[in-house]
Tab-separated table of C-alpha atoms in Angstrom:
chain	number	residue	atom	x	y	z
A	1	MET	CA	-0.009	0.025	-0.023
A	2	GLY	CA	1.314	3.430	-0.898
A	3	TYR	CA	1.330	6.575	0.845
A	4	THR	CA	-1.977	8.054	1.980
A	5	LEU	CA	-2.634	11.651	1.970
A	6	ILE	CA	-3.302	12.765	5.642
A	7	SER	CA	-3.601	16.538	5.446
A	8	ARG	CA	-2.492	19.567	3.452
A	9	GLN	CA	-1.732	23.208	4.561
A	10	LYS	CA	-0.994	26.127	2.324
A	11	VAL	CA	0.098	29.563	3.042
A	12	ASP	CA	-0.648	31.743	0.018
A	13	PHE	CA	0.332	35.256	-1.245
A	14	SER	CA	-3.323	35.950	-1.094
A	15	ASN	CA	-3.580	35.191	2.640
A	16	THR	CA	-1.932	36.723	5.745
A	17	PRO	CA	1.907	35.524	5.977
A	18	GLN	CA	2.097	32.997	8.751
A	19	THR	CA	4.692	32.776	11.588
A	20	GLN	CA	4.381	28.860	11.550
A	21	VAL	CA	2.540	25.972	10.100
A	22	ASP	CA	1.751	23.189	12.583
A	23	PHE	CA	0.821	19.653	11.926
A	24	THR	CA	-0.494	17.178	14.482
A	25	LEU	CA	1.445	13.851	13.703
A	26	ASN	CA	-0.838	11.019	12.959
A	27	ALA	CA	0.342	7.910	15.090
A	28	ASP	CA	-1.120	5.346	12.700
A	29	TYR	CA	1.845	5.308	10.250
A	30	ASP	CA	5.327	4.045	10.439
A	31	GLU	CA	6.484	6.622	7.924
A	32	ILE	CA	5.363	10.347	7.730
A	33	PHE	CA	6.239	11.872	4.368
A	34	PHE	CA	6.031	15.649	3.745
A	35	THR	CA	6.092	17.409	0.242
A	36	ILE	CA	7.199	21.022	0.626
A	37	THR	CA	6.411	23.032	-2.323
A	38	GLY	CA	7.370	26.644	-3.437
A	39	PHE	CA	8.559	27.885	0.128
A	40	LYS	CA	9.057	31.688	0.086
A	41	SER	CA	10.010	33.680	3.348
A	42	THR	CA	9.114	37.263	3.924
A	43	TRP	CA	12.782	38.045	4.439
A	44	ASP	CA	15.884	37.356	2.318
A	45	GLU	CA	18.118	34.480	2.896
A	46	ARG	CA	15.702	32.435	4.956
A	47	SER	CA	15.372	28.718	4.899
A	48	CYS	CA	12.307	26.413	5.697
A	49	GLY	CA	12.949	24.940	9.055
A	50	TYR	CA	11.193	22.463	11.311
A	51	GLN	CA	11.094	21.360	14.886
A	52	PHE	CA	9.022	18.753	16.928
A	53	ILE	CA	6.893	18.474	20.006
A	54	THR	CA	6.196	15.373	22.032
A	55	SER	CA	3.555	14.459	24.602
A	56	SER	CA	6.010	15.161	27.360
A	57	ALA	CA	7.580	18.480	25.952
A	58	GLY	CA	5.993	21.706	26.533
A	59	SER	CA	6.974	23.330	23.282
A	60	TYR	CA	8.632	22.761	19.918
A	61	ASP	CA	12.185	22.474	21.040
A	62	ARG	CA	13.472	19.003	20.844
A	63	PRO	CA	17.277	18.164	20.487
A	64	ILE	CA	18.174	17.274	16.860
A	65	GLN	CA	21.395	15.834	15.492
A	66	SER	CA	21.947	15.937	11.793
A	67	THR	CA	24.439	16.152	9.106
A	68	VAL	CA	23.860	17.929	5.778
A	69	TRP	CA	25.352	17.740	2.406
A	70	GLY	CA	25.122	20.828	0.335
A	71	GLN	CA	26.116	22.202	-3.106
A	72	TRP	CA	25.478	25.301	-5.034
A	73	LEU	CA	26.028	26.502	-8.646
A	74	TYR	CA	25.907	30.173	-9.800
A	75	ALA	CA	24.596	30.255	-13.401
A	76	TYR	CA	25.938	33.830	-13.915
A	77	ASP	CA	29.553	32.758	-14.361
A	78	TYR	CA	29.167	28.966	-13.809
A	79	SER	CA	31.000	29.179	-10.441
A	80	HIS	CA	30.166	26.622	-7.871
A	81	GLY	CA	30.996	25.675	-4.366
A	82	THR	CA	32.940	22.586	-3.405
A	83	THR	CA	30.908	20.022	-1.837
A	84	SER	CA	30.276	20.844	1.760
A	85	TYR	CA	28.548	19.611	4.579
A	86	GLU	CA	27.144	20.980	7.914
A	87	HIS	CA	27.266	19.332	11.134
A	88	ALA	CA	23.984	20.529	12.765
A	89	TRP	CA	23.721	21.239	16.487
A	90	ASP	CA	23.840	18.362	18.950
A	91	SER	CA	21.846	19.753	21.785
A	92	ASP	CA	21.194	17.673	24.793
A	93	ILE	CA	17.707	17.649	26.471
A	94	GLY	CA	18.506	20.466	28.833
A	95	GLU	CA	19.830	22.772	26.267
A	96	ALA	CA	17.060	22.111	23.815
A	97	SER	CA	14.366	22.962	26.444
A	98	SER	CA	15.893	26.364	26.788
A	99	SER	CA	14.254	29.601	25.414
A	100	SER	CA	16.632	29.553	22.197
A	101	THR	CA	14.774	27.189	20.120
A	102	GLN	CA	16.465	26.204	17.066
A	103	PHE	CA	14.850	24.701	13.942
A	104	ALA	CA	16.515	22.089	11.561
A	105	ARG	CA	16.717	23.231	8.100
A	106	VAL	CA	15.017	21.382	5.227
A	107	THR	CA	16.124	23.975	2.459
A	108	MET	CA	18.897	26.663	2.051
A	109	GLY	CA	17.917	30.234	2.028
A	110	GLY	CA	16.421	32.165	-0.813
A	111	ASP	CA	15.771	35.840	-1.765
A	112	THR	CA	12.287	37.336	-1.794
A	113	HIS	CA	12.312	39.700	-4.604
A	114	LYS	CA	11.562	37.444	-7.482
A	115	MET	CA	8.586	35.066	-7.955
A	116	HIS	CA	10.796	32.334	-9.178
A	117	SER	CA	13.002	32.355	-6.067
A	118	ALA	CA	11.547	29.452	-4.116
A	119	ALA	CA	12.553	26.190	-2.429
A	120	SER	CA	11.024	22.752	-2.658
A	121	GLY	CA	11.707	19.252	-1.219
A	122	GLU	CA	10.840	16.366	0.870
A	123	LEU	CA	10.955	15.260	4.342
A	124	VAL	CA	10.498	11.851	5.732
A	125	ILE	CA	10.250	10.832	9.430
A	126	TYR	CA	10.403	7.162	10.339
A	127	LYS	CA	8.306	5.665	13.251
A	128	PRO	CA	7.426	9.018	14.815
A	129	GLN	CA	5.062	7.285	17.214
A	130	ALA	CA	7.847	5.101	18.837
A	131	ASP	CA	8.251	5.729	22.522
A	132	ASN	CA	11.497	3.768	23.162
A	133	SER	CA	13.912	5.064	20.566
A	134	TYR	CA	15.191	8.026	18.617
A	135	LYS	CA	13.326	9.198	15.538
A	136	TYR	CA	15.265	9.346	12.256
A	137	PHE	CA	14.400	11.491	9.308
A	138	LEU	CA	15.731	12.293	5.797
A	139	SER	CA	15.251	15.277	3.762
A	140	ASP	CA	16.121	16.423	0.186
A	141	ALA	CA	15.316	20.014	-1.256
A	142	SER	CA	16.620	22.433	-3.659
A	143	ASN	CA	16.128	26.067	-4.076
A	144	TYR	CA	16.429	28.253	-7.209
A	145	ASN	CA	17.043	31.890	-6.759
A	146	ALA	CA	17.291	35.135	-8.493
A	147	HIS	CA	20.584	36.995	-7.707
A	148	VAL	CA	20.502	40.649	-8.674
A	149	SER	CA	18.596	40.098	-11.893
A	150	ASP	CA	16.351	37.275	-13.889
A	151	PHE	CA	19.516	36.277	-15.565
A	152	GLN	CA	21.939	35.716	-12.591
A	153	GLN	CA	20.387	32.631	-10.951
A	154	TYR	CA	21.780	30.328	-8.494
A	155	GLN	CA	20.763	26.897	-7.326
A	156	GLN	CA	21.422	25.132	-4.057
A	157	SER	CA	20.819	21.695	-2.953
A	158	MET	CA	20.718	20.296	0.439
A	159	ARG	CA	20.409	16.687	1.771
A	160	THR	CA	20.009	15.922	5.344
A	161	ALA	CA	20.026	12.974	7.549
A	162	GLY	CA	19.479	12.965	11.259
A	163	TYR	CA	17.414	12.138	14.325
A	164	VAL	CA	15.405	13.621	17.014
A	165	LYS	CA	17.058	12.762	20.303
A	166	ASP	CA	14.012	11.997	22.371
A	167	ASP	CA	12.437	8.721	23.291
A	168	ALA	CA	9.016	10.233	23.692
A	169	ALA	CA	6.464	9.877	20.626
A	170	LEU	CA	6.501	12.759	18.416
A	171	THR	CA	2.949	14.466	18.446
A	172	GLY	CA	3.522	17.431	16.291
A	173	ILE	CA	5.840	19.236	13.758
A	174	ARG	CA	6.124	22.949	13.149
A	175	PHE	CA	7.469	24.612	9.904
A	176	VAL	CA	8.892	28.104	10.122
A	177	SER	CA	11.165	30.581	8.368
A	178	CYS	CA	14.557	30.698	9.876
A	179	ASN	CA	18.101	31.847	9.211
A	180	TYR	CA	21.173	29.665	8.548
A	181	ALA	CA	21.700	29.093	12.328
A	182	GLY	CA	18.147	27.755	12.751
A	183	ASP	CA	16.656	30.930	14.424
A	184	GLN	CA	13.212	31.845	13.503
A	185	ASP	CA	12.845	35.560	12.500
A	186	ALA	CA	10.406	36.005	9.606
A	187	ASN	CA	7.090	34.945	8.282
A	188	ILE	CA	6.306	32.283	5.724
A	189	ALA	CA	4.947	34.156	2.525
A	190	TYR	CA	4.199	30.903	0.616
A	191	VAL	CA	4.392	27.285	1.037
A	192	ASP	CA	2.258	24.172	0.222
A	193	ILE	CA	2.839	21.231	2.494
A	194	GLY	CA	1.375	17.894	2.109
A	195	MET	CA	1.541	15.270	4.875
A	196	TYR	CA	1.370	11.592	3.778
A	197	GLY	CA	1.427	8.366	5.902
A	198	LEU	CA	2.647	4.852	5.109
A	199	SER	CA	1.385	2.179	7.308
B	1	MET	CA	23.778	48.124	12.274
B	2	ALA	CA	20.488	48.208	14.272
B	3	THR	CA	20.088	47.311	17.910
B	4	LYS	CA	17.623	44.863	19.231
B	5	ALA	CA	15.314	47.585	20.348
B	6	GLU	CA	15.435	49.329	16.827
B	7	HIS	CA	14.432	45.911	15.400
B	8	ILE	CA	11.668	45.488	17.667
B	9	THR	CA	10.429	48.952	16.745
B	10	ALA	CA	10.670	48.210	13.041
B	11	LEU	CA	9.180	44.640	13.243
B	12	LYS	CA	6.040	46.208	15.179
B	13	ALA	CA	5.822	48.860	12.479
B	14	GLN	CA	5.896	46.292	9.831
B	15	TYR	CA	3.602	43.785	11.683
B	16	SER	CA	0.827	45.206	13.705
B	17	SER	CA	-0.203	41.555	14.212
B	18	LEU	CA	0.958	37.962	13.382
B	19	SER	CA	-0.892	34.811	12.414
B	20	LYS	CA	-0.109	31.209	12.907
B	21	MET	CA	-1.688	28.245	10.989
B	22	VAL	CA	-2.411	24.976	13.025
B	23	ASP	CA	-3.852	22.017	11.139
B	24	GLY	CA	-5.176	24.172	8.490
B	25	VAL	CA	-6.877	26.844	10.761
B	26	SER	CA	-5.118	30.357	10.708
B	27	SER	CA	-5.434	32.487	13.844
B	28	THR	CA	-4.020	35.578	15.218
B	29	LEU	CA	-1.366	35.364	17.729
B	30	SER	CA	-2.213	36.392	21.357
B	31	ASP	CA	-0.531	39.616	22.793
B	32	SER	CA	1.798	37.610	24.721
B	33	GLU	CA	2.715	35.379	21.820
B	34	TYR	CA	3.004	38.347	19.619
B	35	GLU	CA	5.376	40.112	22.031
B	36	ALA	CA	7.464	36.906	22.492
B	37	THR	CA	7.821	36.411	18.656
B	38	ILE	CA	8.703	39.895	17.962
B	39	ASP	CA	11.438	39.798	20.769
B	40	ASP	CA	12.722	36.436	19.270
B	41	TRP	CA	12.989	37.833	15.819
B	42	ALA	CA	14.682	40.982	16.900
B	43	THR	CA	17.307	38.956	18.787
B	44	THR	CA	18.060	36.871	15.762
B	45	ARG	CA	18.285	40.075	13.573
B	46	ALA	CA	20.324	41.992	15.968
B	47	ALA	CA	22.901	38.979	16.199
B	48	GLU	CA	22.898	38.764	12.422
B	49	ASP	CA	23.664	42.492	12.078
B	50	VAL	CA	26.763	41.951	14.342
B	51	ARG	CA	27.947	38.895	12.224
B	52	LYS	CA	27.494	40.949	8.935
B	53	ALA	CA	29.477	43.918	10.386
B	54	LEU	CA	32.318	41.515	11.283
B	55	ILE	CA	32.364	40.211	7.760
B	56	GLU	CA	32.355	43.719	6.158
B	57	SER	CA	34.892	45.144	8.415
B	58	GLY	CA	37.225	42.145	8.059
B	59	GLY	CA	39.653	41.373	10.795
B	60	GLU	CA	40.578	38.342	12.624
B	61	SER	CA	37.885	35.775	12.418
B	62	ALA	CA	37.743	31.852	12.784
B	63	ALA	CA	35.434	32.105	9.546
B	64	TYR	CA	38.167	33.622	7.401
B	65	VAL	CA	38.066	30.775	4.977
B	66	GLU	CA	34.431	31.277	4.377
B	67	HIS	CA	34.640	34.985	4.127
B	68	ARG	CA	37.473	34.666	1.483
B	69	THR	CA	35.892	32.313	-0.704
B	70	ASN	CA	31.973	32.939	-0.593
B	71	VAL	CA	31.659	34.760	-4.030
B	72	HIS	CA	28.081	35.831	-3.161
B	73	SER	CA	29.185	38.082	-0.246
B	74	GLY	CA	30.862	40.655	-2.455
B	75	TYR	CA	33.757	40.682	-0.173
B	76	GLY	CA	35.909	37.672	-0.838
B	77	TYR	CA	37.855	36.487	-4.012
B	78	LYS	CA	36.268	37.162	-7.341
B	79	SER	CA	34.984	34.226	-9.374
B	80	LEU	CA	37.357	32.026	-11.233
B	81	PRO	CA	36.509	33.454	-14.693
B	82	ASP	CA	37.131	37.189	-13.459
B	83	GLN	CA	40.468	35.951	-11.673
B	84	LEU	CA	41.528	34.441	-14.946
B	85	ASP	CA	40.661	37.758	-16.867
B	86	GLN	CA	42.535	39.770	-14.460
B	87	LEU	CA	45.673	37.313	-15.130
B	88	TRP	CA	45.290	37.652	-18.888
B	89	HIS	CA	45.312	41.488	-18.638
B	90	ASP	CA	48.219	41.400	-16.051
B	91	ILE	CA	50.262	39.275	-18.555
B	92	ASP	CA	49.159	41.414	-21.735
B	93	GLU	CA	50.477	44.457	-19.679
B	94	GLY	CA	53.503	42.990	-18.494
B	95	LYS	CA	52.332	43.135	-14.777
B	96	LEU	CA	52.479	39.612	-13.799
B	97	ASP	CA	54.071	40.626	-10.478
B	98	LYS	CA	53.008	42.101	-7.225
B	99	THR	CA	51.747	45.276	-9.056
B	100	GLY	CA	49.154	43.246	-11.189
B	101	SER	CA	45.472	43.376	-10.647
B	102	TRP	CA	45.244	39.834	-9.634
B	103	TYR	CA	47.956	39.874	-6.962
B	104	THR	CA	46.692	43.078	-5.475
B	105	ALA	CA	42.956	41.782	-5.351
B	106	ILE	CA	43.879	38.554	-3.753
B	107	LYS	CA	46.258	40.135	-1.205
B	108	ALA	CA	43.554	42.649	-0.276
B	109	VAL	CA	41.194	39.830	0.606
B	110	LYS	CA	43.882	37.947	2.665
B	111	ASP	CA	44.669	41.026	4.489
B	112	LYS	CA	40.953	41.819	5.317
B	113	TYR	CA	40.108	38.253	6.467
B	114	THR	CA	43.154	37.474	8.295
B	115	LYS	CA	44.092	33.938	9.446
B	116	PRO	CA	43.812	33.484	13.196
B	117	SER	CA	47.025	33.056	14.850
């Protein structure tokens, strides 16, 4: 049996920008698959970030460990970055429950001034309902951006693997607009997120 | 470079209210949620201003490699095609030495973003 659409949420340019998009996670599925389409922030160089909440946690601030592979190409002069990786924060439970909530990133940042500057990708979470192990995830996303003019484009790819370092079952996920360090500081201007489940 | 207080003022001027979407339903943030959100955003933006000021002013920094090689920042090395063009002109003008455009541009970046001792 394939993936089943559970729910879909959309922030559109015709609506009020949103600080966050929250999904209640369905415990009936072994895999939760998110499609993230056309993400744009209300602020330049912002990424789509996400965080989790559990039945025992008071807010979206779970410790997340991840490693990222990234690459960029600048179409103006065909320059490109060397393959790079990020070693995301490894916060212990105490640090993660502080007020400095950080979000894991599913995309790299993008500019806001062109309609075709947007990021899209996928995020898969495995066994979110497990209450005796960490919860692993994979993400794969790209963004295509205008830089200065329509004819100076750059593309960035980002693949991430990691886990939520919490034994408790995940009960919700929050998507936000955040900076390179995972700090939220802007609204989501546009995104269409589908949540699918695999039994 | 704006302070956190200045960012708070600017953000409140830009957003008189904020909204969130939960399971498909959009709602306006409460007063306390609004104040906390604006405070968080202002904290992040003020910290980013400090970081950008460091990049623009140069000086000793553990991130000197990133500052030197990030062609998007506008402050580091030029792109490889631009550097090759500089070398061609330097050779053509007989200035393939420390007076040439390529050498002086590279040295300016190295001097600005110094390697920590």
